[in-house]
Short mmCIF file of C-alpha atoms in Angstrom, two decimals:
data_model
loop_
_atom_site.label_atom_id
_atom_site.label_comp_id
_atom_site.label_asym_id
_atom_site.label_seq_id
_atom_site.Cartn_x
_atom_site.Cartn_y
_atom_site.Cartn_z
CA UNK A 1 -0.03 -0.13 -0.05
CA UNK A 2 0.96 3.33 -0.77
CA UNK A 3 1.34 5.76 2.11
CA UNK A 4 2.39 9.72 2.18
CA UNK A 5 3.55 11.16 5.39
CA UNK A 6 2.20 14.77 6.24
CA UNK A 7 2.51 17.19 9.38
CA UNK A 8 0.69 15.86 12.14
CA UNK A 9 -3.33 17.20 11.48
CA UNK A 10 -6.57 17.17 13.34
CA UNK A 11 -9.39 15.11 13.71
CA UNK A 12 -9.92 11.42 14.09
CA UNK A 13 -8.82 8.83 11.47
CA UNK A 14 -11.15 8.30 8.31
CA UNK A 15 -11.29 6.73 5.38
CA UNK A 16 -13.46 7.54 2.28
CA UNK A 17 -12.95 8.12 -1.95
CA UNK A 18 -10.69 11.10 -2.85
CA UNK A 19 -12.17 14.16 -5.10
CA UNK A 20 -8.95 15.93 -5.99
CA UNK A 21 -8.19 19.20 -8.11
CA UNK A 22 -5.54 21.56 -8.20
CA UNK A 23 -7.67 24.22 -6.88
CA UNK A 24 -8.02 25.80 -3.61
CA UNK A 25 -11.03 26.22 -1.04
CA UNK A 26 -13.09 28.12 0.75
CA UNK A 27 -16.59 27.04 2.65
CA UNK A 28 -18.24 30.82 1.99
CA UNK A 29 -16.70 31.30 -1.61
CA UNK A 30 -16.64 27.85 -3.20
CA UNK A 31 -19.63 25.93 -1.54
CA UNK A 32 -23.19 25.64 -1.99
CA UNK A 33 -23.38 24.07 1.97
CA UNK A 34 -27.30 23.35 2.02
CA UNK A 35 -26.97 20.78 -1.34
CA UNK A 36 -23.06 19.84 -0.63
CA UNK A 37 -21.79 20.72 -3.68
CA UNK A 38 -19.10 23.38 -5.34
CA UNK A 39 -20.97 26.11 -6.29
CA UNK A 40 -18.69 28.62 -7.90
CA UNK A 41 -18.55 28.52 -11.34
CA UNK A 42 -14.92 28.93 -11.68
CA UNK A 43 -13.97 26.01 -9.19
CA UNK A 44 -12.20 23.30 -11.08
CA UNK A 45 -15.13 20.68 -8.99
CA UNK A 46 -17.90 23.06 -9.87
CA UNK A 47 -21.14 21.01 -9.60
CA UNK A 48 -19.54 18.12 -8.28
CA UNK A 49 -20.94 16.98 -4.63
CA UNK A 50 -18.41 17.02 -1.58
CA UNK A 51 -20.54 14.77 0.74
CA UNK A 52 -18.41 12.24 2.34
CA UNK A 53 -15.52 12.69 -0.10
CA UNK A 54 -12.10 13.13 0.72
CA UNK A 55 -10.81 16.68 -0.45
CA UNK A 56 -7.66 16.81 -2.10
CA UNK A 57 -6.72 20.53 -2.96
CA UNK A 58 -3.97 22.88 -3.21
CA UNK A 59 -4.48 25.10 -0.24
CA UNK A 60 -7.24 27.32 1.67
CA UNK A 61 -8.43 30.98 0.63
CA UNK A 62 -10.60 33.93 1.37
CA UNK A 63 -12.21 34.41 4.39
CA UNK A 64 -12.56 33.79 8.12
CA UNK A 65 -16.10 32.34 7.63
CA UNK A 66 -15.32 28.82 6.85
CA UNK A 67 -14.17 28.42 10.71
CA UNK A 68 -17.61 28.22 11.93
CA UNK A 69 -19.17 26.92 8.42
CA UNK A 70 -17.36 23.60 9.07
CA UNK A 71 -19.05 23.26 12.26
CA UNK A 72 -22.23 24.13 10.73
CA UNK A 73 -21.91 21.31 7.98
CA UNK A 74 -20.83 18.91 10.25
CA UNK A 75 -23.98 19.18 12.19
CA UNK A 76 -26.22 18.36 9.19
CA UNK A 77 -23.70 15.61 7.99
CA UNK A 78 -23.56 17.18 4.39
CA UNK A 79 -19.66 17.29 5.17
CA UNK A 80 -16.30 15.97 3.51
CA UNK A 81 -14.76 13.22 5.31
CA UNK A 82 -11.32 14.89 5.55
CA UNK A 83 -9.64 17.78 3.17
CA UNK A 84 -6.04 17.36 2.91
CA UNK A 85 -4.02 20.21 1.41
CA UNK A 86 -0.59 20.82 0.20
CA UNK A 87 -0.90 23.77 2.69
CA UNK A 88 -3.89 24.65 4.88
CA UNK A 89 -4.08 28.28 6.17
CA UNK A 90 -4.94 29.25 9.58
CA UNK A 91 -9.03 29.32 9.53
CA UNK A 92 -9.38 25.69 7.99
CA UNK A 93 -7.41 24.01 10.57
CA UNK A 94 -9.25 26.32 13.34
CA UNK A 95 -12.50 25.10 11.45
CA UNK A 96 -11.40 21.55 11.77
CA UNK A 97 -10.70 21.98 15.49
CA UNK A 98 -14.17 23.22 16.32
CA UNK A 99 -16.00 20.59 13.78
CA UNK A 100 -13.70 17.78 14.82
CA UNK A 101 -13.38 17.20 11.05
CA UNK A 102 -10.10 15.22 9.64
CA UNK A 103 -7.52 17.93 8.21
CA UNK A 104 -3.57 17.24 6.90
CA UNK A 105 -1.24 19.38 4.84
CA UNK A 106 2.64 19.82 4.00
CA UNK A 107 2.91 16.53 2.57
CA UNK A 108 6.91 15.72 2.46
CA UNK A 109 6.23 13.45 -0.72
CA UNK A 110 5.20 16.31 -2.75
CA UNK A 111 2.24 17.93 -4.55
CA UNK A 112 -0.53 15.86 -3.39
CA UNK A 113 -2.92 16.80 -5.59
CA UNK A 114 -0.98 15.07 -8.08
CA UNK A 115 -0.15 11.94 -5.92
CA UNK A 116 -3.52 11.13 -5.27
CA UNK A 117 -5.77 10.52 -8.15
CA UNK A 118 -9.69 11.31 -8.27
CA UNK A 119 -11.39 8.00 -7.19
CA UNK A 120 -9.09 6.42 -5.03
CA UNK A 121 -10.24 5.19 -1.47
CA UNK A 122 -7.84 6.74 1.19
CA UNK A 123 -7.54 6.37 4.72
CA UNK A 124 -6.37 9.36 6.74
CA UNK A 125 -4.84 9.17 10.08
CA UNK A 126 -4.25 13.15 11.07
CA UNK A 127 -2.84 12.01 14.65
CA UNK A 128 0.30 9.96 12.82
CA UNK A 129 0.67 12.29 10.21
CA UNK A 130 0.01 9.47 7.49
CA UNK A 131 -2.32 9.33 4.29
CA UNK A 132 -2.74 5.95 2.70
CA UNK A 133 -4.25 4.61 -0.50
CA UNK A 134 -6.20 1.53 0.23
CA UNK A 135 -7.32 0.86 -3.43
CA UNK B 1 3.56 23.34 23.34
CA UNK B 2 4.84 24.74 26.43
CA UNK B 3 2.14 25.58 28.95
CA UNK B 4 2.04 27.64 31.96
CA UNK B 5 0.53 26.50 35.36
CA UNK B 6 -2.48 28.24 34.76
CA UNK B 7 -2.74 27.05 31.04
CA UNK B 8 -2.27 23.32 32.28
CA UNK B 9 -5.25 23.97 35.03
CA UNK B 10 -7.27 25.49 32.54
CA UNK B 11 -7.05 22.17 30.22
CA UNK B 12 -7.97 20.06 33.36
CA UNK B 13 -11.04 21.86 33.38
CA UNK B 14 -10.03 23.15 37.17
CA UNK B 15 -11.44 26.91 35.66
CA UNK B 16 -14.35 25.81 34.32
CA UNK B 17 -15.70 24.19 31.26
CA UNK B 18 -15.63 27.29 28.82
CA UNK B 19 -11.78 27.56 29.37
CA UNK B 20 -10.84 23.85 28.97
CA UNK B 21 -12.88 24.12 25.92
CA UNK B 22 -10.89 27.22 24.76
CA UNK B 23 -7.36 26.10 25.95
CA UNK B 24 -8.02 22.44 24.11
CA UNK B 25 -9.29 24.53 20.84
CA UNK B 26 -5.62 26.43 21.14
CA UNK B 27 -3.60 23.64 21.70
CA UNK B 28 -5.18 21.82 19.13
CA UNK B 29 -4.56 24.28 16.42
CA UNK B 30 -0.95 25.66 18.10
CA UNK B 31 0.12 22.18 17.29
CA UNK B 32 -0.88 21.74 13.91
CA UNK B 33 1.14 25.06 13.27
CA UNK B 34 3.97 24.13 15.49
CA UNK B 35 3.51 26.95 17.71
CA UNK B 36 6.12 26.52 21.11
CA UNK B 37 3.96 28.19 23.71
CA UNK B 38 0.80 30.83 24.01
CA UNK B 39 1.35 34.84 23.76
CA UNK B 40 -0.90 36.93 25.55
CA UNK B 41 -3.08 39.18 23.14
CA UNK B 42 -4.49 42.73 23.99
CA UNK B 43 -7.79 42.62 21.77
CA UNK B 44 -10.02 40.13 20.30
CA UNK B 45 -12.27 40.42 16.93
CA UNK B 46 -14.40 37.78 16.08
CA UNK B 47 -16.77 37.05 12.82
CA UNK B 48 -20.03 35.87 14.29
CA UNK B 49 -22.55 36.17 11.47
CA UNK B 50 -25.54 33.82 11.94
CA UNK B 51 -24.89 32.56 8.43
CA UNK B 52 -21.90 31.07 9.00
CA UNK B 53 -22.37 30.14 12.40
CA UNK B 54 -25.84 28.60 11.90
CA UNK B 55 -28.05 27.00 14.42
CA UNK B 56 -25.31 24.74 16.06
CA UNK B 57 -23.03 27.58 16.13
CA UNK B 58 -25.71 29.69 18.12
CA UNK B 59 -26.23 26.65 20.45
CA UNK B 60 -22.46 26.17 21.08
CA UNK B 61 -22.52 29.78 22.00
CA UNK B 62 -25.24 29.53 24.37
CA UNK B 63 -24.30 26.76 25.85
CA UNK B 64 -20.62 28.36 26.62
CA UNK B 65 -22.68 31.74 28.13
CA UNK B 66 -24.64 29.21 30.45
CA UNK B 67 -21.47 27.69 31.66
CA UNK B 68 -20.30 31.01 33.14
CA UNK B 69 -18.15 31.87 29.82
CA UNK B 70 -16.52 35.55 30.04
CA UNK B 71 -13.90 37.30 28.19
CA UNK B 72 -10.83 38.01 29.66
CA UNK B 73 -9.58 40.92 27.47
CA UNK B 74 -11.51 43.42 25.65
CA UNK B 75 -13.51 41.35 22.61
CA UNK B 76 -15.29 43.07 19.63
CA UNK B 77 -17.14 41.62 16.81
CA UNK B 78 -17.53 41.73 13.13
CA UNK B 79 -20.43 42.93 11.24
CA UNK B 80 -23.79 40.99 11.90
CA UNK B 81 -26.14 39.15 9.42
CA UNK B 82 -29.06 41.16 9.80
CA UNK B 83 -29.95 44.95 10.50
CA UNK B 84 -32.77 44.39 13.03
CA UNK B 85 -34.23 47.54 12.10
CA UNK B 86 -34.34 46.91 8.22
CA UNK B 87 -34.76 42.65 7.30
CA UNK B 88 -38.21 42.36 5.92
CA UNK B 89 -37.59 44.75 3.38
CA UNK B 90 -34.48 42.64 1.76
CA UNK B 91 -36.60 39.60 2.11
CA UNK B 92 -34.76 38.35 5.62
CA UNK B 93 -36.99 36.11 7.69
CA UNK B 94 -37.98 36.26 11.10
CA UNK B 95 -35.95 32.77 12.07
CA UNK B 96 -32.55 34.87 10.18
CA UNK B 97 -33.54 37.89 12.59
CA UNK B 98 -33.82 35.45 15.82
CA UNK B 99 -30.41 33.72 15.38
CA UNK B 100 -28.75 37.16 15.47
CA UNK B 101 -30.78 38.09 18.35
CA UNK B 102 -29.70 34.91 20.36
CA UNK B 103 -26.07 35.38 18.97
CA UNK B 104 -25.84 38.73 20.36
CA UNK B 105 -27.47 37.78 23.70
CA UNK B 106 -25.33 34.59 23.89
CA UNK B 107 -21.73 36.88 23.27
CA UNK B 108 -23.21 39.96 25.48
CA UNK B 109 -23.54 37.25 28.50
CA UNK B 110 -19.85 36.89 27.53
CA UNK B 111 -18.78 40.15 27.95
CA UNK B 112 -18.61 40.84 24.30
CA UNK B 113 -18.68 44.20 23.17
CA UNK B 114 -21.27 44.49 20.06
CA UNK B 115 -19.55 46.73 17.89
CA UNK B 116 -20.31 45.08 15.07
CA UNK B 117 -18.08 46.22 12.73
CA UNK B 118 -14.97 45.05 10.13
CA UNK B 119 -13.43 48.72 10.38
CA UNK B 120 -12.67 48.87 13.98
CA UNK B 121 -9.30 50.11 12.83
CA UNK B 122 -10.74 53.27 11.88
CA UNK B 123 -13.19 53.60 14.60
CA UNK B 124 -12.70 51.73 17.60
CA UNK B 125 -9.26 51.05 18.81
CA UNK B 126 -6.38 50.53 16.12
CA UNK B 127 -3.77 48.09 18.01
CA UNK B 128 -0.23 49.86 17.97
CA UNK B 129 2.98 48.47 16.36
CA UNK B 130 3.99 44.85 17.97
CA UNK B 131 0.87 44.63 19.75
CA UNK B 132 -0.28 40.55 19.33
CA UNK B 133 -4.08 40.63 19.04
CA UNK B 134 -6.20 37.74 17.89
CA UNK B 135 -8.46 39.35 14.77
CA UNK B 136 -10.77 37.70 12.70
CA UNK B 137 -12.04 39.02 9.44
CA UNK B 138 -9.26 39.13 6.82
CA UNK B 139 -9.55 42.66 6.08
CA UNK B 140 -8.94 43.69 9.43
CA UNK B 141 -6.33 41.16 9.79
CA UNK B 142 -4.29 42.59 6.69
CA UNK B 143 -4.76 46.00 7.32
CA UNK B 144 -3.79 45.43 11.69
CA UNK B 145 -0.98 43.62 10.49
CA UNK B 146 0.40 45.93 7.12
CA UNK B 147 -0.52 49.16 8.02
CA UNK B 148 -0.30 49.19 11.89
CA UNK B 149 2.30 46.89 12.39
CA UNK B 150 0.16 44.70 15.29
CA UNK B 151 0.54 40.92 14.94
CA UNK B 152 -2.53 38.67 14.08
CA UNK B 153 -3.10 35.72 12.43
CA UNK B 154 -6.67 34.92 11.12
CA UNK B 155 -8.33 34.23 13.35
CA UNK B 156 -11.77 32.05 12.49
CA UNK B 157 -14.62 32.68 15.25
CA UNK B 158 -14.08 30.02 16.95
CA UNK B 159 -10.14 30.41 17.66
CA UNK B 160 -11.00 34.76 18.33
CA UNK B 161 -13.23 33.34 20.97
CA UNK B 162 -11.09 31.23 22.81
CA UNK B 163 -8.77 34.23 22.64
CA UNK B 164 -11.01 36.33 24.13
CA UNK B 165 -11.53 33.73 26.95
CA UNK B 166 -8.05 32.61 27.80
CA UNK B 167 -6.77 36.17 26.95
CA UNK B 168 -3.99 34.24 24.64
CA UNK B 169 -3.35 32.70 21.45
CA UNK B 170 -0.93 29.78 20.05
CA UNK B 171 2.28 31.78 19.07
CA UNK B 172 2.93 30.96 15.33
CA UNK B 173 2.31 32.54 11.88
CA UNK B 174 2.39 35.79 11.84
CA UNK B 175 3.51 36.36 15.81
CA UNK B 176 6.55 35.43 14.40
CA UNK B 177 9.55 37.89 12.79
CA UNK B 178 10.30 34.85 10.60
CA UNK B 179 6.98 34.75 8.95
CA UNK B 180 6.61 38.77 8.69
CA UNK B 181 9.89 39.02 5.96
CA UNK B 182 8.62 39.51 2.28
CA UNK B 183 8.64 36.30 0.09
CA UNK B 184 7.51 38.22 -3.10
CA UNK B 185 8.66 41.46 -4.55
CA UNK B 186 6.04 43.39 -6.73
CA UNK B 187 6.71 46.57 -8.52
CA UNK B 188 3.79 49.00 -9.69
CA UNK B 189 4.50 51.35 -12.62
CA UNK B 190 2.02 54.10 -10.99
CA UNK B 191 -0.10 54.66 -7.89
CA UNK B 192 -3.69 53.62 -8.01
CA UNK B 193 -6.25 56.78 -8.22
CA UNK B 194 -9.57 55.78 -7.03
CA UNK B 195 -10.62 53.10 -4.29
CA UNK B 196 -11.43 50.36 -6.70
CA UNK B 197 -8.17 51.02 -8.22
CA UNK B 198 -6.77 50.27 -4.99
CA UNK B 199 -9.02 47.05 -4.43
CA UNK B 200 -7.78 45.79 -8.19
CA UNK B 201 -3.74 46.20 -7.31
CA UNK B 202 -4.65 44.53 -3.94
CA UNK B 203 -6.95 41.72 -5.88
CA UNK B 204 -4.00 41.34 -8.35
CA UNK B 205 -1.26 40.81 -6.21
CA UNK B 206 -3.48 38.23 -3.80
CA UNK B 207 -3.97 36.13 -6.79
CA UNK B 208 -0.18 36.22 -7.76
CA UNK B 209 0.65 35.50 -4.04
CA UNK B 210 -2.30 32.94 -3.34
CA UNK B 211 -1.15 31.93 -0.29
CA UNK B 212 -1.38 32.47 3.37
CA UNK B 213 2.22 32.23 3.91
CA UNK B 214 3.21 34.70 1.21
CA UNK B 215 4.01 38.09 2.13
CA UNK B 216 4.11 40.59 -0.83
CA UNK B 217 6.39 43.48 -0.63
CA UNK B 218 5.42 46.40 -2.75
CA UNK B 219 7.88 48.64 -4.50
CA UNK B 220 6.71 52.17 -6.59
CA UNK B 221 3.95 53.73 -4.75
CA UNK B 222 5.85 56.70 -3.91
CA UNK B 223 2.98 59.03 -1.79
CA UNK B 224 1.56 58.05 1.06
CA UNK B 225 -2.15 56.23 0.69
CA UNK B 226 -4.93 57.10 2.80
CA UNK B 227 -6.04 54.63 5.27
CA UNK B 228 -9.50 54.04 2.91
CA UNK B 229 -6.84 53.39 -0.08
CA UNK B 230 -4.98 50.99 2.17
CA UNK B 231 -7.94 49.29 3.63
CA UNK B 232 -9.72 48.47 0.08
CA UNK B 233 -6.17 47.26 -1.18
CA UNK B 234 -5.44 45.24 1.74
CA UNK B 235 -9.28 43.44 1.92
CA UNK B 236 -9.44 42.72 -2.06
CA UNK B 237 -5.55 40.77 -1.36
CA UNK B 238 -6.84 38.97 1.55
CA UNK B 239 -10.15 37.92 -0.22
CA UNK B 240 -8.17 37.04 -3.38
CA UNK B 241 -5.32 35.51 -1.88
CA UNK B 242 -5.82 34.50 1.88
CA UNK B 243 -2.65 36.97 2.35
CA UNK B 244 -2.43 38.62 5.75
CA UNK B 245 0.01 40.63 5.39
CA UNK B 246 2.02 43.05 2.64
CA UNK B 247 4.68 46.03 3.24
CA UNK B 248 4.62 49.04 1.20
CA UNK B 249 8.52 50.30 1.08
CA UNK B 250 9.06 53.54 2.37
CA UNK B 251 5.08 53.62 3.86
CA UNK B 252 4.19 50.79 6.00
CA UNK B 253 5.73 50.71 9.39
CA UNK B 254 7.73 47.31 8.83
CA UNK B 255 9.39 48.68 5.53
CA UNK B 256 11.77 51.17 6.37
CA UNK B 257 13.41 49.88 3.17
CA UNK B 258 13.15 47.07 0.89
CA UNK B 259 15.97 45.51 2.98
CA UNK B 260 14.33 45.66 6.38
CA UNK B 261 11.44 42.86 5.15
CA UNK B 262 14.35 40.91 3.20
CA UNK B 263 13.04 42.00 0.04
CA UNK B 264 16.04 43.20 -1.82
CA UNK B 265 17.21 39.33 -2.31
CA UNK B 266 13.84 38.58 -4.48
CA UNK B 267 13.16 38.90 -7.99
CA UNK B 268 11.30 41.71 -9.26
CA UNK B 269 7.95 40.78 -10.49
CA UNK B 270 6.45 43.70 -12.17
CA UNK B 271 2.46 44.29 -12.10
CA UNK B 272 1.74 46.04 -15.67
CA UNK B 273 -1.41 48.14 -16.36
CA UNK B 274 -2.50 45.17 -18.35
CA UNK B 275 -2.24 42.63 -15.42
CA UNK B 276 -4.84 45.13 -13.82
CA UNK B 277 -7.27 45.15 -16.60
CA UNK B 278 -7.03 41.50 -16.65
CA UNK B 279 -8.22 41.55 -13.17
CA UNK B 280 -10.49 44.00 -14.00
CA UNK B 281 -12.30 42.39 -17.10
CA UNK B 282 -13.55 39.40 -15.26
CA UNK B 283 -16.21 41.71 -13.40
CA UNK B 284 -18.58 43.39 -15.95
CA UNK B 285 -18.70 45.85 -18.85
CA UNK B 286 -20.34 49.03 -19.90
CA UNK B 287 -24.20 48.16 -20.88
CA UNK B 288 -24.68 45.15 -18.35
CA UNK B 289 -27.64 45.08 -16.87
CA UNK B 290 -27.61 46.32 -12.64
CA UNK B 291 -30.11 44.92 -10.53
CA UNK B 292 -28.60 46.09 -7.20
CA UNK B 293 -26.03 48.24 -6.13
CA UNK B 294 -23.89 47.29 -3.59
CA UNK B 295 -21.34 49.91 -1.24
CA UNK B 296 -19.57 47.30 1.37
CA UNK B 297 -16.63 45.25 2.13
CA UNK B 298 -15.37 46.74 4.23
CA UNK B 299 -17.82 48.68 5.55
CA UNK B 300 -17.97 52.72 4.31
CA UNK B 301 -15.89 54.83 6.56
CA UNK B 302 -17.20 58.19 7.41
CA UNK B 303 -14.87 59.80 4.71
CA UNK B 304 -16.64 57.21 1.91
CA UNK B 305 -19.90 58.23 3.31
CA UNK B 306 -19.53 61.72 2.79
CA UNK B 307 -17.96 61.22 -1.02
CA UNK B 308 -21.06 58.89 -1.46
CA UNK B 309 -23.67 61.43 -0.08
CA UNK B 310 -22.27 64.12 -2.64
CA UNK B 311 -22.39 61.88 -5.41
CA UNK B 312 -26.01 61.10 -4.42
CA UNK B 313 -27.15 64.93 -4.23
CA UNK B 314 -30.02 65.82 -7.31
CA UNK B 315 -29.84 61.86 -8.47
CA UNK B 316 -32.77 59.23 -8.73
CA UNK B 317 -31.80 55.51 -8.54
CA UNK B 318 -33.80 53.46 -10.79
CA UNK B 319 -32.55 50.37 -9.35
CA UNK B 320 -31.83 48.89 -5.06
CA UNK B 321 -28.68 50.86 -3.73
CA UNK B 322 -27.52 49.53 -0.50
CA UNK B 323 -24.39 50.94 1.79
CA UNK B 324 -23.27 49.24 4.35
CA UNK B 325 -21.80 51.28 7.14
CA UNK B 326 -20.78 50.72 10.88
CA UNK B 327 -22.34 51.32 13.91
CA UNK B 328 -20.07 53.82 15.11
CA UNK B 329 -20.20 55.81 11.60
CA UNK B 330 -24.00 56.22 11.33
CA UNK B 331 -25.24 58.15 13.76
CA UNK B 332 -22.24 60.69 12.58
CA UNK B 333 -23.60 60.00 9.18
CA UNK B 334 -27.02 60.64 10.44
CA UNK B 335 -26.06 64.05 12.24
CA UNK B 336 -24.20 65.49 9.07
CA UNK B 337 -27.12 64.68 7.33
CA UNK B 338 -25.07 62.01 5.03
CA UNK B 339 -27.73 59.07 5.25
CA UNK B 340 -30.36 61.77 4.00
CA UNK B 341 -28.65 62.62 0.85
CA UNK B 342 -27.95 59.03 0.18
CA UNK B 343 -31.19 57.86 0.74
CA UNK B 344 -33.02 61.06 -0.48
CA UNK B 345 -31.68 59.37 -3.92
CA UNK B 346 -33.05 55.96 -3.21
CA UNK B 347 -30.52 54.70 -1.55
CA UNK B 348 -30.62 52.75 1.79
CA UNK B 349 -27.87 52.62 4.43
CA UNK B 350 -27.80 49.69 6.88
CA UNK B 351 -25.77 49.73 9.92
CA UNK B 352 -23.74 47.19 11.52
CA UNK B 353 -23.92 44.57 8.45
CA UNK B 354 -22.17 43.73 5.60
CA UNK B 355 -23.88 42.85 2.59
CA UNK B 356 -21.84 39.53 1.56
CA UNK B 357 -23.16 37.61 5.03
CA UNK B 358 -26.61 38.95 5.33
CA UNK B 359 -27.47 35.42 3.69
CA UNK B 360 -26.45 36.84 0.22
CA UNK B 361 -28.07 33.73 -1.58
CA UNK B 362 -31.21 34.45 0.02
CA UNK B 363 -32.10 37.79 -0.34
CA UNK B 364 -30.66 37.61 -4.12
CA UNK B 365 -33.05 35.18 -4.54
CA UNK B 366 -36.10 37.07 -2.36
CA UNK B 367 -35.37 40.46 -4.86
CA UNK B 368 -34.25 39.03 -7.90
CA UNK B 369 -30.90 40.12 -7.75
CA UNK B 370 -28.41 38.51 -10.11
CA UNK B 371 -26.38 41.41 -11.66
CA UNK B 372 -24.80 43.19 -8.69
CA UNK B 373 -22.31 46.28 -8.97
CA UNK B 374 -20.41 47.43 -6.29
CA UNK B 375 -16.74 49.52 -5.86
CA UNK B 376 -15.46 46.52 -3.99
CA UNK B 377 -12.93 44.34 -5.16
CA UNK B 378 -13.57 41.96 -2.36
CA UNK B 379 -17.06 41.68 -2.53
CA UNK B 380 -17.30 40.87 -6.30
CA UNK B 381 -14.87 37.81 -5.48
CA UNK B 382 -16.93 36.62 -2.60
CA UNK B 383 -20.49 36.73 -4.38
CA UNK B 384 -19.61 34.76 -7.49
CA UNK B 385 -20.12 31.72 -5.33
CA UNK B 386 -23.57 33.03 -3.90
CA UNK B 387 -25.22 33.21 -7.59
CA UNK B 388 -24.77 36.44 -8.36
CA UNK B 389 -22.87 38.03 -11.58
CA UNK B 390 -21.21 40.30 -9.76
CA UNK B 391 -19.50 43.70 -11.48
CA UNK B 392 -16.77 46.16 -10.19
CA UNK B 393 -16.85 49.92 -11.34
CA UNK B 394 -15.58 52.70 -9.07
CA UNK B 395 -17.86 54.68 -6.85
CA UNK B 396 -19.00 57.31 -9.27
CA UNK B 397 -19.68 55.11 -12.13
CA UNK B 398 -21.96 52.78 -9.30
CA UNK B 399 -23.86 55.79 -8.66
CA UNK B 400 -24.53 56.76 -12.19
CA UNK B 401 -25.23 52.98 -13.02
CA UNK B 402 -27.32 53.34 -10.21
CA UNK B 403 -29.36 55.79 -12.02
CA UNK B 404 -29.63 54.47 -15.26
CA UNK B 405 -30.12 50.51 -14.42
CA UNK B 406 -26.75 49.51 -16.54
CA UNK B 407 -23.44 49.67 -16.44
CA UNK B 408 -22.25 53.05 -17.95
#
């Protein structure tokens, strides 16, 4: 099995299917949070559902609202299972801490948006800082 | 992380559940960013609008308040989602207003000052150079770091609240000297003129820098900009790039010289007129329809209110025009008859809110607003994801377009 080492992240160990893009992320700017889809027309994942996926993206962008929004999304059960970034910003990590959503960044193997392919089944272990491709 | 005796007591729950939650949250975040310890902060500023917080967030706040949570330092708030004196006409519901009322009650119980503003650096208490603070709202953070020389990360609502409760924040990111040095060096050909031009420059640099961990240093701005100009540039840069800090050589306090922020070793990236035009061209053009005109993001200063009011005299708008200002500016603007001038032309001045966090999707759908025009580069960036086709023009063109009903 292929594993990738990253910085120690936040949240529980989870597994799920990867949804990958070399694009950035903001819950406020990019999502229709009611329907659980990417709603920003310019986003590489526009129109796609993020529910229960493991999002693999470049970095976080935009404002501070995402910190509350991840918690609100989690309470309704319409949320990604985890988010992996090349580099997170402070807001997304803070939001993950409140929501207990799994999040990791800073992969030593390189650009995680090219190392992981769309549709691969992943296990994310934030406490150990390890992401494994299960199949 | 190295914790003090008091912090360990918080973590053990000896000082109550709210402080246990707060310090635990801060340790999780600090660990993810390699913070070695906590740093005391003098102020906290929380974004807590109801669209972002939602019912679960309000319950969380109410629970903290019921458990005796109380802030240890001055803590203030970002714009609200509902102007409680004017929400039915916008298509906002009683449910939205009640969520806001409950948020306010919980915050007040915790001792939070409901300033409801994103221009606290112009109206409340500007932080001093070297001052460690825990500010929310990216526009507030980038201005405070860059123009004031204060030190703050982007603190989302939960983290700003934790800082207010504990009086400290994890020492990482912009609290450290090493993250305040320039990593990208931009050169501009000439200084922007009106506020929208400053926003477009900020947006362009933000897009190019593109990460929280990049620090732009800018050369070629030879006259000291005004606070409003820097406000628009910073807000746009933070919005487009997630950028928390910039330096302008000879203008901002940490950039006495290029070398003082480490910029002399960096390659020059020129920002050309074409680069700025490319940013602007994505947001509407002459002749496009206009459903609503919005002045917000950031809230307008008293000076912007006076400029806007002067442009409104003798005008009659054919489409709705909304202006968002702070509760601190509003009474002055009312006393000076600036509010009258705007509203006599058919506009509406809201206080303590900002359009994009006023349930922008819902009020757009309720009013049939798709084509939104603004002079704020920040707001046009945000609203694309809310179902709008946003357009950008100067304050003067926005006013003329509000009269014509199309972009002029």
